[in-house]
mmCIF file of C-alpha atoms in Angstrom:
data_model
loop_
_atom_site.group_PDB
_atom_site.id
_atom_site.type_symbol
_atom_site.label_atom_id
_atom_site.label_comp_id
_atom_site.label_asym_id
_atom_site.label_seq_id
_atom_site.Cartn_x
_atom_site.Cartn_y
_atom_site.Cartn_z
ATOM 1 C CA UNK A 3 6.785 -11.832 -0.292
ATOM 2 C CA UNK A 4 10.249 -13.276 -0.838
ATOM 3 C CA UNK A 5 11.483 -10.083 -2.495
ATOM 4 C CA UNK A 6 10.178 -8.028 0.447
ATOM 5 C CA UNK A 7 12.008 -10.254 2.931
ATOM 6 C CA UNK A 8 15.261 -10.143 0.932
ATOM 7 C CA UNK A 9 15.040 -6.362 0.599
ATOM 8 C CA UNK A 10 14.523 -6.011 4.344
ATOM 9 C CA UNK A 11 17.669 -8.026 4.994
ATOM 10 C CA UNK A 12 19.545 -5.845 2.499
ATOM 11 C CA UNK A 13 18.266 -2.729 4.292
ATOM 12 C CA UNK A 14 19.773 -4.051 7.511
ATOM 13 C CA UNK A 15 23.027 -5.112 5.826
ATOM 14 C CA UNK A 16 23.482 -1.682 4.208
ATOM 15 C CA UNK A 17 22.504 0.245 7.354
ATOM 16 C CA UNK A 18 19.460 1.713 5.610
ATOM 17 C CA UNK A 19 21.331 3.108 2.597
ATOM 18 C CA UNK A 20 18.734 1.587 0.254
ATOM 19 C CA UNK A 21 16.257 4.137 1.607
ATOM 20 C CA UNK A 22 18.160 6.948 -0.117
ATOM 21 C CA UNK A 23 17.723 5.546 -3.608
ATOM 22 C CA UNK A 24 14.707 3.220 -3.415
ATOM 23 C CA UNK A 25 12.270 4.907 -1.011
ATOM 24 C CA UNK A 26 9.659 7.311 -2.410
ATOM 25 C CA UNK A 27 10.866 10.867 -1.822
ATOM 26 C CA UNK A 28 8.535 13.883 -2.231
ATOM 27 C CA UNK A 29 8.653 16.110 -5.275
ATOM 28 C CA UNK A 30 9.640 19.759 -5.155
ATOM 29 C CA UNK A 31 11.195 19.862 -1.707
ATOM 30 C CA UNK A 32 14.139 21.889 -0.484
ATOM 31 C CA UNK A 33 17.563 20.352 -0.969
ATOM 32 C CA UNK A 34 18.414 20.078 2.744
ATOM 33 C CA UNK A 35 16.873 18.234 5.667
ATOM 34 C CA UNK A 36 16.566 19.958 9.072
ATOM 35 C CA UNK A 37 19.590 17.906 10.194
ATOM 36 C CA UNK A 38 21.641 19.359 7.340
ATOM 37 C CA UNK A 39 21.761 16.286 5.100
ATOM 38 C CA UNK A 40 21.003 16.316 1.397
ATOM 39 C CA UNK A 41 17.519 15.090 0.509
ATOM 40 C CA UNK A 42 17.586 12.331 -2.112
ATOM 41 C CA UNK A 43 15.706 13.295 -5.267
ATOM 42 C CA UNK A 44 12.609 11.601 -6.605
ATOM 43 C CA UNK A 45 13.314 9.021 -9.304
ATOM 44 C CA UNK A 46 10.662 7.289 -11.408
ATOM 45 C CA UNK A 47 11.569 3.777 -10.218
ATOM 46 C CA UNK A 48 10.733 4.807 -6.648
ATOM 47 C CA UNK A 49 7.010 4.483 -7.532
ATOM 48 C CA UNK A 50 7.582 0.718 -7.395
ATOM 49 C CA UNK A 51 10.764 0.216 -5.373
ATOM 50 C CA UNK A 52 9.394 1.916 -2.229
ATOM 51 C CA UNK A 53 6.905 -0.927 -1.814
ATOM 52 C CA UNK A 54 9.688 -3.463 -1.211
ATOM 53 C CA UNK A 55 11.178 -1.545 1.748
ATOM 54 C CA UNK A 56 9.930 -1.665 5.340
ATOM 55 C CA UNK A 57 10.812 0.268 8.467
ATOM 56 C CA UNK A 58 10.704 -2.557 11.009
ATOM 57 C CA UNK A 59 10.168 -6.276 11.393
ATOM 58 C CA UNK A 60 6.576 -5.627 12.560
ATOM 59 C CA UNK A 61 5.902 -3.408 9.524
ATOM 60 C CA UNK A 62 7.177 -6.168 7.243
ATOM 61 C CA UNK A 63 5.296 -8.975 9.027
ATOM 62 C CA UNK A 64 1.949 -7.152 9.077
ATOM 63 C CA UNK A 65 2.172 -6.266 5.387
ATOM 64 C CA UNK A 66 3.283 -9.758 4.379
ATOM 65 C CA UNK A 67 0.524 -11.375 6.446
ATOM 66 C CA UNK A 68 -2.106 -9.176 4.773
ATOM 67 C CA UNK A 69 -0.534 -9.780 1.358
ATOM 68 C CA UNK A 70 -0.774 -13.521 1.947
ATOM 69 C CA UNK A 71 -4.261 -13.376 3.514
ATOM 70 C CA UNK A 72 -5.936 -11.320 0.798
ATOM 71 C CA UNK A 73 -3.514 -11.798 -2.078
ATOM 72 C CA UNK A 74 -3.575 -15.601 -2.145
ATOM 73 C CA UNK A 75 -7.339 -15.678 -2.668
ATOM 74 C CA UNK A 76 -7.295 -12.965 -5.300
ATOM 75 C CA UNK A 77 -4.390 -14.546 -7.203
ATOM 76 C CA UNK A 78 -6.209 -17.893 -7.209
ATOM 77 C CA UNK A 79 -9.313 -16.179 -8.586
ATOM 78 C CA UNK A 80 -7.633 -13.907 -11.137
ATOM 79 C CA UNK A 81 -4.476 -15.812 -12.018
ATOM 80 C CA UNK A 82 -0.943 -14.528 -11.586
ATOM 81 C CA UNK A 83 -0.975 -12.150 -14.566
ATOM 82 C CA UNK A 84 -4.002 -10.113 -13.479
ATOM 83 C CA UNK A 85 -3.079 -10.324 -9.812
ATOM 84 C CA UNK A 86 0.378 -8.868 -10.502
ATOM 85 C CA UNK A 87 -1.063 -6.135 -12.724
ATOM 86 C CA UNK A 88 -3.653 -5.195 -10.106
ATOM 87 C CA UNK A 89 -1.146 -5.192 -7.246
ATOM 88 C CA UNK A 90 1.329 -2.915 -9.018
ATOM 89 C CA UNK A 91 -1.401 -0.552 -10.238
ATOM 90 C CA UNK A 92 -2.338 -0.177 -6.560
ATOM 91 C CA UNK A 93 1.309 0.294 -5.524
ATOM 92 C CA UNK A 94 1.950 2.927 -8.207
ATOM 93 C CA UNK A 95 -1.389 4.637 -7.537
ATOM 94 C CA UNK A 96 -0.620 4.768 -3.819
ATOM 95 C CA UNK A 97 2.773 6.254 -4.620
ATOM 96 C CA UNK A 98 1.280 8.927 -6.883
ATOM 97 C CA UNK A 99 -1.259 9.967 -4.257
ATOM 98 C CA UNK A 100 1.447 10.040 -1.582
ATOM 99 C CA UNK A 101 3.729 12.090 -3.840
ATOM 100 C CA UNK A 102 0.996 14.677 -4.275
ATOM 101 C CA UNK A 103 0.127 14.843 -0.564
ATOM 102 C CA UNK A 104 3.729 14.767 0.704
ATOM 103 C CA UNK A 105 4.876 17.358 -1.800
ATOM 104 C CA UNK A 106 2.133 19.728 -0.631
ATOM 105 C CA UNK A 107 3.092 19.418 3.015
ATOM 106 C CA UNK A 108 6.888 19.153 2.888
ATOM 107 C CA UNK A 109 8.872 21.962 4.421
ATOM 108 C CA UNK A 110 9.285 23.034 8.000
ATOM 109 C CA UNK A 111 8.442 19.630 9.466
ATOM 110 C CA UNK A 112 11.190 17.954 7.476
ATOM 111 C CA UNK A 113 11.289 15.621 4.517
ATOM 112 C CA UNK A 114 10.539 11.943 4.952
ATOM 113 C CA UNK A 115 10.421 9.024 2.521
ATOM 114 C CA UNK A 116 7.507 6.658 2.017
ATOM 115 C CA UNK A 117 8.184 2.938 2.285
ATOM 116 C CA UNK A 118 6.127 -0.254 2.557
ATOM 117 C CA UNK A 119 3.753 -2.498 0.654
ATOM 118 C CA UNK A 120 0.671 -1.071 2.366
ATOM 119 C CA UNK A 121 -0.665 0.736 -0.714
ATOM 120 C CA UNK A 122 -0.785 -2.543 -2.638
ATOM 121 C CA UNK A 123 -2.144 -4.375 0.400
ATOM 122 C CA UNK A 124 -4.988 -1.884 0.870
ATOM 123 C CA UNK A 125 -5.851 -2.278 -2.804
ATOM 124 C CA UNK A 126 -6.010 -6.050 -2.299
ATOM 125 C CA UNK A 127 -8.142 -5.561 0.814
ATOM 126 C CA UNK A 128 -10.611 -3.566 -1.272
ATOM 127 C CA UNK A 129 -10.681 -6.205 -4.028
ATOM 128 C CA UNK A 130 -11.193 -8.950 -1.448
ATOM 129 C CA UNK A 131 -14.043 -7.060 0.214
ATOM 130 C CA UNK A 132 -15.788 -6.404 -3.076
ATOM 131 C CA UNK A 133 -15.290 -9.976 -4.300
ATOM 132 C CA UNK A 134 -16.092 -11.773 -1.043
ATOM 133 C CA UNK A 135 -18.269 -9.211 0.796
ATOM 134 C CA UNK A 136 -19.779 -11.694 3.243
ATOM 135 C CA UNK A 137 -16.524 -13.485 4.103
ATOM 136 C CA UNK A 138 -15.958 -13.276 7.846
ATOM 137 C CA UNK A 139 -12.716 -11.692 9.054
ATOM 138 C CA UNK A 140 -11.495 -11.168 12.585
ATOM 139 C CA UNK A 141 -9.982 -7.925 13.814
ATOM 140 C CA UNK A 142 -7.015 -8.327 16.113
ATOM 141 C CA UNK A 143 -7.737 -5.258 18.260
ATOM 142 C CA UNK A 144 -10.469 -5.600 19.393
ATOM 143 C CA UNK A 145 -11.068 -9.293 18.592
ATOM 144 C CA UNK A 146 -14.315 -8.791 16.657
ATOM 145 C CA UNK A 147 -15.584 -10.815 13.685
ATOM 146 C CA UNK A 148 -16.824 -8.715 10.764
ATOM 147 C CA UNK A 149 -17.927 -9.370 7.219
ATOM 148 C CA UNK A 150 -15.285 -8.310 4.688
ATOM 149 C CA UNK A 151 -17.422 -5.470 3.310
ATOM 150 C CA UNK A 152 -17.589 -3.843 6.770
ATOM 151 C CA UNK A 153 -13.913 -4.559 7.389
ATOM 152 C CA UNK A 154 -12.984 -2.649 4.216
ATOM 153 C CA UNK A 155 -15.348 0.221 4.986
ATOM 154 C CA UNK A 156 -14.063 0.610 8.551
ATOM 155 C CA UNK A 157 -10.415 0.531 7.466
ATOM 156 C CA UNK A 158 -11.111 3.067 4.704
ATOM 157 C CA UNK A 159 -12.839 5.443 7.127
ATOM 158 C CA UNK A 160 -10.063 5.088 9.703
ATOM 159 C CA UNK A 161 -7.417 5.873 7.072
ATOM 160 C CA UNK A 162 -9.343 8.905 5.808
ATOM 161 C CA UNK A 163 -9.893 10.210 9.333
ATOM 162 C CA UNK A 164 -6.268 9.613 10.329
ATOM 163 C CA UNK A 165 -4.991 11.262 7.155
ATOM 164 C CA UNK A 166 -7.179 14.353 7.507
ATOM 165 C CA UNK A 167 -6.519 14.701 11.238
ATOM 166 C CA UNK A 168 -2.781 14.058 10.855
ATOM 167 C CA UNK A 169 -2.680 11.293 13.455
ATOM 168 C CA UNK A 170 -0.005 8.576 13.522
ATOM 169 C CA UNK A 171 2.780 10.744 12.151
ATOM 170 C CA UNK A 172 4.995 8.779 9.804
ATOM 171 C CA UNK A 173 2.148 6.626 8.472
ATOM 172 C CA UNK A 174 1.210 7.277 4.828
ATOM 173 C CA UNK A 175 -2.564 7.200 5.270
ATOM 174 C CA UNK A 176 -3.237 8.806 1.897
ATOM 175 C CA UNK A 177 -1.017 6.230 0.195
ATOM 176 C CA UNK A 178 -3.263 3.528 1.674
ATOM 177 C CA UNK A 179 -6.315 5.341 0.349
ATOM 178 C CA UNK A 180 -4.545 5.828 -3.005
ATOM 179 C CA UNK A 181 -4.015 2.076 -3.269
ATOM 180 C CA UNK A 182 -7.713 1.529 -2.640
ATOM 181 C CA UNK A 183 -8.711 4.238 -5.127
ATOM 182 C CA UNK A 184 -6.541 2.993 -7.977
ATOM 183 C CA UNK A 185 -7.585 -0.591 -7.242
ATOM 184 C CA UNK A 186 -11.228 0.436 -7.410
ATOM 185 C CA UNK A 187 -10.691 2.256 -10.713
ATOM 186 C CA UNK A 188 -8.998 -0.807 -12.221
ATOM 187 C CA UNK A 189 -11.797 -3.075 -10.986
ATOM 188 C CA UNK A 190 -14.321 -0.718 -12.595
ATOM 189 C CA UNK A 191 -12.364 -0.808 -15.847
ATOM 190 C CA UNK A 192 -12.276 -4.606 -15.755
ATOM 191 C CA UNK A 193 -15.986 -4.715 -15.012
ATOM 192 C CA UNK A 194 -16.882 -2.674 -18.078
ATOM 193 C CA UNK A 195 -14.116 -4.061 -20.322
ATOM 194 C CA UNK A 196 -13.713 -7.811 -20.154
ATOM 195 C CA UNK A 197 -10.205 -8.886 -19.065
ATOM 196 C CA UNK A 198 -10.298 -11.829 -21.467
#
């Protein structure tokens, strides 16, 4: 959480120049944006570095709140080593899924980077829901109390629907789903192969 906050301040201090080198840029896109600027190239480190960048204060606050809400419980349960491994598997998995999706659709609409910790956060949401399925959580809009298992299911369906329908342009819905998918695969691996 501290690194995310520091990186956001650096984004502001450098007038967004960190986006060019640290955001996740699509593969195989044309070399020019519609505005005539050069598109930064994909670099391997972007599969991790993109998760420390955020587009606004609200984006940062929502992701950090969710990271604290779900991450604190999972880190307490798993320990720091497995928590960190799980989180970054989700981040990298989200990035890989987003790379595939964005690279398929890049072109006439322009080329945009992916930023934010949401892929890791959605992976943690999934882990929390599977670990504490009957834990009660409250939605903000509308203010409804749901069990964690339903919370996860509803958020997963919304992300899938929004991604397929192309709603909320600029939101990496498939990255969110990628974080959940890779988190689920790691949880399955841990289930069948003891972590200890």
